[in-house]
């Protein structure tokens, strides 16, 4: 269904260093990590396009030069893309203000702000329409989470007006949190100080509320995930492959696994649970891979088990090794008979000898 919104412009915040995802982000910025067979941002770009976005300005900082080679001018997505780099990180508000230099929209037009580490199933068009109908300064997407103590929470009154921005607290007043997708009226972006470090969460939004401007909450209960940790990153890829979140960018049908061109999965291997198998990756007979991300050119040898884990580009998991809830860096070799679990991370290029790491006491 084609959106009837006017040509909407967006700013995509992709400046973060992805420190919680190391070593995956040592060579690749988080938004470019392969997720269900394509760079993470491909899912966001395709969804934005489906809601009527036509032009997106990338606000880049960390490894900025890698984004344009990945997405070019955006024609493959039916988008026009621009790239703006901040030489020194300016915070969320500063990054938005800096990227706004490349916008073409007028002062009263809506501008969509997307975060480069969020997977969301919410209706962007509905959020924009609510913003326009109520003539809000900013309209924030709010999502409901089971444990709001890990997030700042955002209470609203019965009309949907945001009444406060509360930092993380052991006793949150609501389970609604800031989900990281905003619609700004362009003139409000222009009021953010230029070339200064500004946080929208701690400065811009509270300042607007204090001055009596309308900050709205668009709350829903659709799919939402911050992919900032290895476990969440694996979950996001898995949910896309399984079809729990619809994405126009998925490079194949949904199902138990998705294999890219040149991947070799033995018919005697078990590959399931929403596993993504990268290009030219090899899964040998007797191997078991469940709910994992296998990057391009990696090898899972006979009898190895990889569960809820990420295996980096060109890495090798040798025969009989068990990898569970772990991250194997690019080019690493995990020798036979190892047991890696509980969030362990193997750095790129490391070679673990046979049976170097065990959790069980059997020989």
Coordinates of C-alpha atoms in Angstrom, one line a residue:
X1 CA 0.0 0.0 0.0
X2 CA 1.5 3.3 -1.1
X3 CA 1.5 6.0 1.5
X4 CA -0.5 9.2 0.8
X5 CA 1.8 11.4 2.9
X6 CA 3.5 14.3 1.1
X7 CA 7.1 13.7 0.2
X8 CA 8.4 13.2 3.7
X9 CA 12.1 13.9 4.7
X10 CA 13.9 12.0 7.4
X11 CA 17.1 12.2 9.4
X12 CA 18.7 8.9 10.3
X13 CA 20.9 8.9 13.4
X14 CA 23.8 6.5 12.8
X15 CA 26.7 8.1 14.6
X16 CA 27.1 5.7 17.6
X17 CA 30.1 3.5 18.2
X18 CA 28.2 0.4 19.1
X19 CA 30.5 -0.3 22.0
X20 CA 28.1 -2.9 23.6
X21 CA 28.3 -5.0 20.4
X22 CA 32.1 -5.3 20.3
X23 CA 33.9 -7.0 18.7
X24 CA 31.3 -7.0 15.9
X25 CA 31.6 -3.2 15.6
X26 CA 35.4 -2.9 15.6
X27 CA 35.4 -3.1 11.8
X28 CA 31.8 -2.3 10.9
X29 CA 29.5 0.3 12.4
X30 CA 26.4 -1.2 14.1
X31 CA 23.9 0.0 11.5
X32 CA 25.8 -1.9 8.7
X33 CA 26.0 -5.3 10.5
X34 CA 24.3 -8.0 8.5
X35 CA 20.9 -8.6 9.9
X36 CA 18.7 -11.3 8.3
X37 CA 20.9 -11.2 5.3
X38 CA 21.2 -7.5 4.6
X39 CA 22.8 -4.5 6.4
X40 CA 20.7 -3.6 9.4
X41 CA 19.7 -0.2 8.0
X42 CA 18.3 -1.8 4.8
X43 CA 15.3 -2.8 6.9
X44 CA 14.8 0.7 8.2
X45 CA 15.2 2.3 4.7
X46 CA 12.7 -0.1 3.1
X47 CA 10.1 0.5 5.9
X48 CA 10.6 4.3 5.7
X49 CA 10.1 4.2 2.0
X50 CA 6.9 2.1 2.4
X51 CA 5.5 4.9 4.6
X52 CA 6.1 7.7 2.1
X53 CA 9.6 8.9 3.0
X54 CA 11.4 9.9 -0.1
X55 CA 14.6 11.6 1.1
X56 CA 16.8 10.6 4.1
X57 CA 19.8 12.5 5.5
X58 CA 22.3 10.2 7.3
X59 CA 23.8 11.8 10.4
X60 CA 27.1 9.9 10.6
X61 CA 30.1 10.1 12.9
X62 CA 31.8 6.7 13.7
X63 CA 33.3 5.1 10.6
X64 CA 31.3 7.6 8.5
X65 CA 33.0 6.8 5.2
X66 CA 31.5 3.3 5.2
X67 CA 27.8 4.3 4.8
X68 CA 27.8 5.8 1.3
X69 CA 29.6 2.8 -0.3
X70 CA 26.9 0.6 1.3
X71 CA 23.8 2.5 0.1
X72 CA 25.0 5.0 -2.5
X73 CA 22.4 7.6 -3.6
X74 CA 19.5 5.4 -2.4
X75 CA 18.1 4.7 -5.9
X76 CA 18.0 0.9 -5.1
X77 CA 15.5 1.7 -2.3
X78 CA 13.5 4.3 -4.3
X79 CA 15.0 7.0 -2.0
X80 CA 17.3 10.0 -2.3
X81 CA 20.1 9.7 0.3
X82 CA 22.4 12.5 1.6
X83 CA 25.3 12.0 4.1
X84 CA 26.3 14.6 6.7
X85 CA 29.2 13.9 9.0
X86 CA 29.8 15.4 12.4
X87 CA 33.5 15.8 13.0
X88 CA 33.0 15.7 16.8
X89 CA 30.0 13.9 18.3
X90 CA 27.3 16.5 19.2
X91 CA 24.7 14.3 21.0
X92 CA 21.3 13.5 19.7
X93 CA 20.1 17.1 19.4
X94 CA 23.3 18.4 17.9
X95 CA 23.4 15.6 15.4
X96 CA 19.8 16.3 14.3
X97 CA 20.5 20.1 14.0
X98 CA 23.7 19.4 12.1
X99 CA 22.0 17.1 9.6
X100 CA 19.1 19.5 9.2
X101 CA 21.4 21.7 7.0
X102 CA 20.7 19.2 4.2
X103 CA 16.9 19.2 4.5
X104 CA 14.8 20.9 1.9
X105 CA 11.5 21.0 3.8
X106 CA 9.9 24.3 5.0
X107 CA 9.5 25.5 8.6
X108 CA 6.0 24.1 9.1
X109 CA 6.8 20.7 7.5
X110 CA 7.1 17.4 9.5
X111 CA 10.6 15.8 9.6
X112 CA 10.9 12.2 10.7
X113 CA 13.9 11.3 13.0
X114 CA 14.9 7.6 13.0
X115 CA 17.5 5.9 15.2
X116 CA 19.9 3.5 13.5
X117 CA 19.7 0.8 16.2
X118 CA 15.9 0.3 16.5
X119 CA 13.7 -2.3 14.8
X120 CA 10.1 -1.2 15.0
X121 CA 6.8 -2.4 13.5
X122 CA 4.8 0.8 14.3
X123 CA 2.8 2.8 11.8
X124 CA 5.0 5.8 10.9
X125 CA 2.3 7.3 8.7
X126 CA -0.2 7.2 11.6
X127 CA 2.4 9.0 13.8
X128 CA 3.0 11.7 11.2
X129 CA -0.7 12.2 10.6
X130 CA -1.3 12.6 14.4
X131 CA 1.5 15.2 14.5
X132 CA 0.0 17.2 11.7
X133 CA -3.6 17.0 13.0
X134 CA -2.6 18.2 16.4
X135 CA 0.0 20.7 15.2
X136 CA 2.5 19.4 17.7
X137 CA 6.1 20.7 18.1
X138 CA 7.3 17.0 18.4
X139 CA 5.5 13.7 18.4
X140 CA 7.4 10.8 20.0
X141 CA 6.8 7.1 19.4
X142 CA 6.3 5.5 22.8
X143 CA 6.4 1.8 23.4
X144 CA 5.4 -0.3 26.4
X145 CA 8.0 -2.5 28.0
X146 CA 7.9 -5.1 30.8
X147 CA 10.8 -3.5 32.7
X148 CA 10.8 0.3 32.4
X149 CA 13.5 0.7 35.1
X150 CA 16.1 0.2 32.3
X151 CA 14.8 3.2 30.4
X152 CA 13.7 6.7 30.9
X153 CA 9.9 6.7 31.1
X154 CA 7.5 9.2 29.4
X155 CA 4.2 9.9 31.1
X156 CA 1.3 11.5 29.1
X157 CA -2.0 13.0 30.1
X158 CA -5.4 11.7 28.7
X159 CA -5.0 13.8 25.5
X160 CA -1.6 12.3 24.7
X161 CA 0.4 15.3 25.7
X162 CA 3.8 14.3 27.2
X163 CA 4.0 15.8 30.7
X164 CA 7.6 14.9 31.7
X165 CA 10.8 13.1 30.7
X166 CA 11.9 11.0 33.7
X167 CA 15.4 9.5 33.9
X168 CA 15.8 5.8 34.8
X169 CA 14.3 5.2 38.2
X170 CA 13.6 2.1 40.4
X171 CA 9.9 3.1 40.7
X172 CA 8.8 4.3 37.2
X173 CA 5.4 6.0 37.0
X174 CA 4.6 4.4 33.6
X175 CA 5.8 1.5 31.5
X176 CA 5.8 3.7 28.4
X177 CA 9.3 4.6 27.2
X178 CA 10.8 6.7 24.5
X179 CA 11.0 4.4 21.5
X180 CA 13.4 6.6 19.5
X181 CA 11.4 7.6 16.5
X182 CA 10.3 11.3 16.4
X183 CA 8.4 13.6 14.2
X184 CA 9.6 17.2 14.5
X185 CA 8.2 20.3 13.0
X186 CA 11.1 21.7 11.0
X187 CA 11.2 25.1 12.8
X188 CA 11.7 23.3 16.1
X189 CA 14.8 21.5 14.8
X190 CA 16.1 24.9 13.6
X191 CA 15.7 26.2 17.2
X192 CA 18.3 23.7 18.5
X193 CA 21.6 25.5 19.1
X194 CA 24.1 24.9 16.2
X195 CA 27.5 23.2 16.6
X196 CA 26.8 22.4 20.3
X197 CA 26.5 19.2 22.2
X198 CA 22.7 18.9 22.9
X199 CA 20.6 15.9 24.1
X200 CA 17.0 15.9 22.9
X201 CA 16.0 13.6 25.8
X202 CA 17.6 15.8 28.5
X203 CA 17.4 19.3 27.0
X204 CA 15.2 19.7 23.9
X205 CA 12.1 17.8 24.9
X206 CA 12.0 19.0 28.6
X207 CA 12.6 22.5 27.4
X208 CA 9.7 22.3 24.9
X209 CA 7.4 20.9 27.6
X210 CA 8.4 23.7 30.1
X211 CA 7.8 26.4 27.5
X212 CA 4.2 25.1 27.0
X213 CA 4.7 23.7 23.4
X214 CA 2.8 20.6 22.5
X215 CA 5.0 17.4 22.8
X216 CA 2.8 14.4 21.9
X217 CA 3.2 10.7 22.6
X218 CA 2.2 8.2 20.0
X219 CA 1.9 5.0 22.0
X220 CA 1.4 1.5 20.7
X221 CA 2.2 -2.1 21.4
X222 CA 3.7 -3.3 18.1
X223 CA 7.0 -5.0 17.7
X224 CA 9.9 -2.9 19.1
X225 CA 13.6 -3.8 19.7
X226 CA 16.8 -1.9 20.6
X227 CA 19.5 -4.1 19.0
X228 CA 22.3 -2.6 21.1
X229 CA 23.5 -5.9 22.7
X230 CA 24.7 -9.1 21.1
X231 CA 21.6 -11.0 22.4
X232 CA 19.2 -8.3 21.1
X233 CA 21.1 -8.2 17.7
X234 CA 20.7 -12.0 17.3
X235 CA 17.0 -11.7 18.3
X236 CA 16.4 -9.0 15.8
X237 CA 17.9 -11.0 12.9
X238 CA 16.0 -14.1 14.1
X239 CA 12.6 -12.3 14.3
X240 CA 13.0 -10.9 10.8
X241 CA 13.9 -14.4 9.3
X242 CA 11.0 -16.0 11.2
X243 CA 8.6 -13.2 10.0
X244 CA 7.8 -11.9 13.5
X245 CA 8.5 -8.4 12.1
X246 CA 7.7 -7.7 8.4
X247 CA 10.5 -6.2 6.3
X248 CA 10.4 -5.4 2.6
X249 CA 14.2 -5.7 2.6
X250 CA 14.3 -9.4 3.5
X251 CA 16.3 -11.1 0.7
X252 CA 14.3 -14.3 0.7
X253 CA 11.2 -15.9 2.1
X254 CA 10.6 -16.1 5.9
X255 CA 11.2 -19.5 7.6
X256 CA 13.4 -21.5 9.8
X257 CA 16.5 -20.3 8.0
X258 CA 17.5 -17.8 5.3
X259 CA 20.6 -18.7 3.2
X260 CA 22.3 -16.2 0.9
X261 CA 23.9 -16.8 -2.5
X262 CA 26.7 -19.4 -2.5
X263 CA 25.9 -20.7 1.1
X264 CA 26.4 -24.5 1.4
X265 CA 24.2 -26.1 4.0
X266 CA 24.5 -29.9 4.2
X267 CA 21.2 -31.7 4.1
X268 CA 22.5 -33.6 7.1
X269 CA 22.8 -30.3 9.1
X270 CA 20.1 -28.9 11.3
X271 CA 19.7 -25.2 10.7
X272 CA 16.6 -23.6 12.2
X273 CA 15.1 -21.1 14.6
X274 CA 15.4 -18.1 12.2
X275 CA 19.1 -18.5 11.5
X276 CA 20.7 -16.3 8.8
X277 CA 23.4 -18.0 6.7
X278 CA 25.7 -15.6 5.0
X279 CA 27.0 -15.7 1.4
X280 CA 29.4 -18.6 0.8
X281 CA 29.1 -19.8 4.4
X282 CA 29.4 -23.5 5.0
X283 CA 27.5 -25.7 7.5
X284 CA 28.8 -29.3 7.4
X285 CA 26.9 -32.5 8.0
X286 CA 25.9 -33.2 11.6
X287 CA 26.2 -29.5 12.6
X288 CA 23.4 -27.8 14.5
X289 CA 22.7 -24.1 14.1
X290 CA 19.7 -22.5 15.9
X291 CA 18.6 -18.9 16.0
X292 CA 22.0 -17.5 15.0
X293 CA 23.7 -15.1 12.6
X294 CA 26.4 -16.8 10.4
X295 CA 28.4 -14.1 8.5
X296 CA 29.7 -14.4 5.0
X297 CA 32.4 -17.1 4.4
X298 CA 32.3 -18.6 7.8
X299 CA 32.5 -22.4 8.4
X300 CA 30.6 -24.5 10.9
X301 CA 32.3 -27.9 10.9
X302 CA 30.8 -31.4 11.3
X303 CA 29.1 -32.0 14.7
X304 CA 29.5 -28.4 16.0
X305 CA 26.6 -26.6 17.7
X306 CA 25.9 -22.9 17.3
X307 CA 23.0 -21.6 19.3
X308 CA 21.8 -17.9 19.8
X309 CA 25.2 -16.7 18.6
X310 CA 27.0 -14.6 16.0
X311 CA 29.8 -16.1 14.0
X312 CA 31.9 -13.4 12.2
X313 CA 33.1 -13.1 8.6
X314 CA 35.5 -15.9 7.6
X315 CA 35.5 -17.4 11.1
X316 CA 35.6 -21.2 11.7
X317 CA 33.9 -23.2 14.4
X318 CA 35.7 -26.6 14.4
X319 CA 34.3 -30.1 14.9
X320 CA 32.4 -30.9 18.1
X321 CA 32.6 -27.3 19.5
X322 CA 29.6 -25.9 21.3
X323 CA 28.9 -22.1 20.9
X324 CA 25.9 -20.8 22.8
X325 CA 25.1 -17.1 23.5
X326 CA 28.5 -16.1 22.3
X327 CA 30.1 -13.8 19.7
X328 CA 32.9 -15.1 17.4
X329 CA 34.8 -12.2 15.8
X330 CA 35.8 -12.0 12.1
X331 CA 38.4 -14.5 11.0
X332 CA 38.7 -16.2 14.4
X333 CA 39.2 -20.0 14.6
X334 CA 37.6 -21.9 17.5
X335 CA 39.4 -25.3 17.7
X336 CA 37.7 -28.6 18.1
X337 CA 36.0 -29.5 21.4
X338 CA 35.7 -26.0 22.9
X339 CA 32.7 -24.9 24.9
X340 CA 31.9 -21.2 24.5
X341 CA 28.8 -19.8 26.3
X342 CA 27.3 -17.2 28.7
X343 CA 28.0 -14.1 26.5
X344 CA 31.7 -14.8 25.9
X345 CA 33.3 -12.8 23.0
X346 CA 36.2 -14.0 20.9
X347 CA 38.1 -11.1 19.3
X348 CA 38.8 -11.0 15.5
X349 CA 41.6 -13.2 14.3
X350 CA 42.1 -15.1 17.5
X351 CA 42.8 -18.8 17.3
X352 CA 41.6 -20.9 20.2
X353 CA 43.4 -24.3 20.4
X354 CA 41.5 -27.5 20.7
X355 CA 39.7 -27.9 24.1
X356 CA 41.1 -24.5 25.3
X357 CA 37.9 -23.5 27.0
X358 CA 35.4 -25.8 28.8
X359 CA 32.5 -25.4 31.1
X360 CA 31.8 -29.0 31.7
X361 CA 34.2 -31.4 33.4
X362 CA 33.9 -34.2 30.9
X363 CA 37.1 -35.0 28.8

